[in-house]
XYZ file of N, CA, C and O in Angstrom:
268
model
N -102.492 175.554 -66.092
C -101.958 174.222 -65.959
C -102.526 173.586 -64.691
O -102.509 174.178 -63.618
N -103.014 172.375 -64.809
C -103.626 171.680 -63.693
C -102.602 170.805 -62.987
O -101.847 170.067 -63.609
N -102.560 170.878 -61.681
C -101.645 170.067 -60.897
C -102.206 168.663 -60.714
O -103.427 168.482 -60.631
N -101.330 167.650 -60.643
C -101.826 166.284 -60.459
C -102.399 166.070 -59.062
O -102.072 166.784 -58.117
N -103.245 165.085 -58.963
C -103.866 164.718 -57.703
C -102.793 164.236 -56.721
O -101.845 163.553 -57.095
N -102.931 164.577 -55.453
C -101.940 164.178 -54.440
C -101.832 162.670 -54.307
O -100.757 162.135 -54.096
N -102.941 161.976 -54.419
C -102.896 160.517 -54.309
C -102.127 159.901 -55.460
O -101.391 158.940 -55.280
N -102.269 160.465 -56.651
C -101.531 159.961 -57.804
C -100.034 160.191 -57.628
O -99.226 159.332 -57.960
N -99.680 161.328 -57.086
C -98.266 161.628 -56.832
C -97.717 160.681 -55.776
O -96.609 160.147 -55.914
N -98.464 160.431 -54.726
C -98.021 159.526 -53.665
C -97.836 158.105 -54.202
O -96.856 157.431 -53.861
N -98.760 157.649 -55.039
C -98.615 156.310 -55.630
C -97.363 156.234 -56.494
O -96.633 155.247 -56.469
N -97.109 157.278 -57.244
C -95.933 157.294 -58.121
C -94.639 157.293 -57.302
O -93.677 156.625 -57.654
N -94.620 158.019 -56.208
C -93.428 158.040 -55.364
C -93.163 156.685 -54.731
O -92.009 156.269 -54.590
N -94.208 155.964 -54.358
C -94.039 154.628 -53.799
C -93.466 153.693 -54.864
O -92.609 152.854 -54.574
N -93.888 153.846 -56.104
C -93.352 153.012 -57.184
C -91.881 153.303 -57.442
O -91.135 152.409 -57.834
N -91.448 154.531 -57.247
C -90.063 154.916 -57.515
C -89.106 154.526 -56.402
O -87.892 154.518 -56.604
N -89.628 154.199 -55.235
C -88.786 153.853 -54.097
C -88.016 152.564 -54.397
O -88.590 151.602 -54.898
N -86.705 152.534 -54.101
C -85.946 151.301 -54.351
C -86.474 150.150 -53.500
O -86.875 150.339 -52.357
N -86.436 148.979 -54.061
C -86.894 147.798 -53.336
C -85.771 147.229 -52.496
O -84.604 147.258 -52.881
N -86.102 146.705 -51.349
C -85.110 146.118 -50.444
C -84.418 144.920 -51.097
O -83.244 144.663 -50.859
N -85.125 144.203 -51.939
C -84.547 143.025 -52.595
C -83.406 143.405 -53.531
O -82.514 142.603 -53.778
N -83.433 144.626 -54.060
C -82.401 145.065 -54.991
C -81.201 145.706 -54.299
O -80.209 146.031 -54.962
N -81.255 145.890 -52.996
C -80.205 146.623 -52.289
C -78.846 145.946 -52.419
O -77.851 146.593 -52.741
N -78.779 144.652 -52.200
C -77.495 143.943 -52.259
C -76.892 144.022 -53.664
O -75.703 144.281 -53.833
N -77.703 143.808 -54.675
C -77.218 143.874 -56.052
C -76.743 145.281 -56.408
O -75.725 145.446 -57.096
N -77.448 146.299 -55.936
C -77.044 147.677 -56.208
C -75.717 148.015 -55.544
O -74.869 148.674 -56.141
N -75.534 147.562 -54.307
C -74.276 147.820 -53.603
C -73.121 147.114 -54.303
O -72.057 147.697 -54.521
N -73.332 145.863 -54.664
C -72.276 145.114 -55.353
C -71.959 145.719 -56.721
O -70.815 145.681 -57.168
N -72.928 146.268 -57.398
C -72.691 146.886 -58.696
C -71.923 148.202 -58.562
O -71.111 148.538 -59.417
N -72.161 148.943 -57.493
C -71.498 150.231 -57.321
C -70.143 150.154 -56.669
O -69.344 151.091 -56.749
N -69.826 149.035 -56.037
C -68.576 148.903 -55.297
C -67.321 149.030 -56.157
O -66.408 149.778 -55.782
N -67.202 148.389 -57.304
C -65.978 148.553 -58.101
C -65.737 149.990 -58.547
O -64.596 150.468 -58.543
N -66.780 150.683 -58.915
C -66.622 152.083 -59.319
C -66.190 152.971 -58.175
O -65.347 153.855 -58.330
N -66.744 152.717 -56.999
C -66.374 153.513 -55.825
C -64.935 153.241 -55.417
O -64.188 154.163 -55.077
N -64.529 151.970 -55.455
C -63.165 151.618 -55.061
C -62.150 152.204 -56.039
O -61.109 152.713 -55.634
N -62.443 152.156 -57.316
C -61.472 152.647 -58.299
C -61.425 154.167 -58.355
O -60.416 154.727 -58.800
N -62.457 154.844 -57.915
C -62.446 156.299 -57.998
C -61.569 156.939 -56.924
O -61.092 158.050 -57.102
N -61.321 156.238 -55.815
C -60.536 156.818 -54.721
C -59.081 157.046 -55.131
O -58.591 158.177 -55.062
N -58.337 156.034 -55.587
C -56.951 156.314 -55.980
C -56.861 157.228 -57.197
O -55.933 158.032 -57.311
N -57.826 157.125 -58.104
C -57.820 157.990 -59.278
C -57.994 159.451 -58.878
O -57.304 160.335 -59.385
N -58.905 159.703 -57.961
C -59.119 161.078 -57.499
C -57.919 161.630 -56.752
O -57.544 162.794 -56.920
N -57.286 160.791 -55.943
C -56.111 161.241 -55.195
C -54.946 161.537 -56.140
O -54.245 162.539 -55.985
N -54.739 160.687 -57.129
C -53.657 160.924 -58.089
C -53.928 162.168 -58.926
O -53.016 162.963 -59.195
N -55.154 162.365 -59.324
C -55.496 163.549 -60.118
C -55.283 164.829 -59.327
O -54.846 165.840 -59.876
N -55.576 164.786 -58.034
C -55.386 165.990 -57.229
C -53.910 166.317 -57.070
O -53.525 167.483 -57.070
N -53.064 165.306 -56.940
C -51.622 165.551 -56.845
C -51.117 166.147 -58.149
O -50.301 167.083 -58.152
N -51.593 165.635 -59.281
C -51.195 166.195 -60.576
C -51.680 167.632 -60.743
O -51.033 168.426 -61.425
N -52.793 167.962 -60.128
C -53.327 169.322 -60.211
C -52.626 170.273 -59.251
O -52.844 171.477 -59.300
N -51.801 169.723 -58.352
C -51.046 170.582 -57.446
C -51.729 170.853 -56.124
O -51.353 171.783 -55.420
N -52.738 170.071 -55.781
C -53.377 170.218 -54.475
C -53.148 168.930 -53.685
O -52.645 167.946 -54.214
N -53.512 168.926 -52.443
C -53.274 167.771 -51.591
C -54.162 166.584 -51.947
O -55.244 166.749 -52.509
N -53.686 165.372 -51.617
C -54.482 164.175 -51.894
C -55.824 164.153 -51.176
O -56.771 163.536 -51.652
N -55.912 164.839 -50.049
C -57.196 164.851 -49.330
C -58.283 165.546 -50.148
O -59.456 165.164 -50.065
N -57.900 166.540 -50.957
C -58.885 167.195 -51.822
C -59.401 166.220 -52.876
O -60.592 166.208 -53.194
N -58.510 165.412 -53.421
C -58.932 164.412 -54.400
C -59.783 163.331 -53.785
O -60.705 162.812 -54.413
N -59.469 162.979 -52.544
C -60.262 161.972 -51.842
C -61.685 162.482 -51.645
O -62.660 161.776 -51.914
N -61.810 163.731 -51.206
C -63.139 164.321 -51.032
C -63.860 164.419 -52.371
O -65.041 164.090 -52.475
N -63.141 164.836 -53.397
C -63.768 164.991 -54.723
C -64.246 163.650 -55.261
O -65.281 163.571 -55.923
N -63.516 162.581 -54.987
C -63.940 161.278 -55.487
C -65.234 160.832 -54.825
O -66.097 160.239 -55.461
N -65.408 161.130 -53.541
C -66.655 160.785 -52.869
C -67.792 161.702 -53.289
O -68.907 161.255 -53.511
N -67.496 162.990 -53.411
C -68.543 163.949 -53.799
C -69.006 163.691 -55.211
O -70.201 163.745 -55.514
N -68.079 163.396 -56.111
C -68.451 163.149 -57.492
C -69.258 161.855 -57.629
O -70.201 161.773 -58.397
N -68.905 160.843 -56.857
C -69.597 159.566 -56.923
C -71.026 159.714 -56.402
O -71.956 159.123 -56.911
N -71.219 160.517 -55.383
C -72.567 160.663 -54.832
C -73.448 161.535 -55.720
O -74.649 161.405 -55.703
N -72.869 162.425 -56.499
C -73.638 163.301 -57.367
C -73.805 162.722 -58.767
O -74.529 163.261 -59.575
N -73.098 161.642 -59.084
C -73.121 161.120 -60.445
C -74.439 160.405 -60.770
O -74.714 160.136 -61.915
N -75.216 160.114 -59.776
C -76.492 159.543 -60.048
C -76.531 158.115 -59.985
O -77.240 157.316 -59.978
């Protein structure tokens, strides 16, 4: 199997980088989901029998890993 050229990989990585112009729209799009996940995570943790701080952490960890 032949590996791709380093320059081709570098060009592709530059294309995948988020654009600064899209930053505001991306933040505004993600804000409602982030805000609603905090109380939901805290309530779910209380129902599971652990402290609300565990749910708070889980809501942030899950949001950052969700892609």
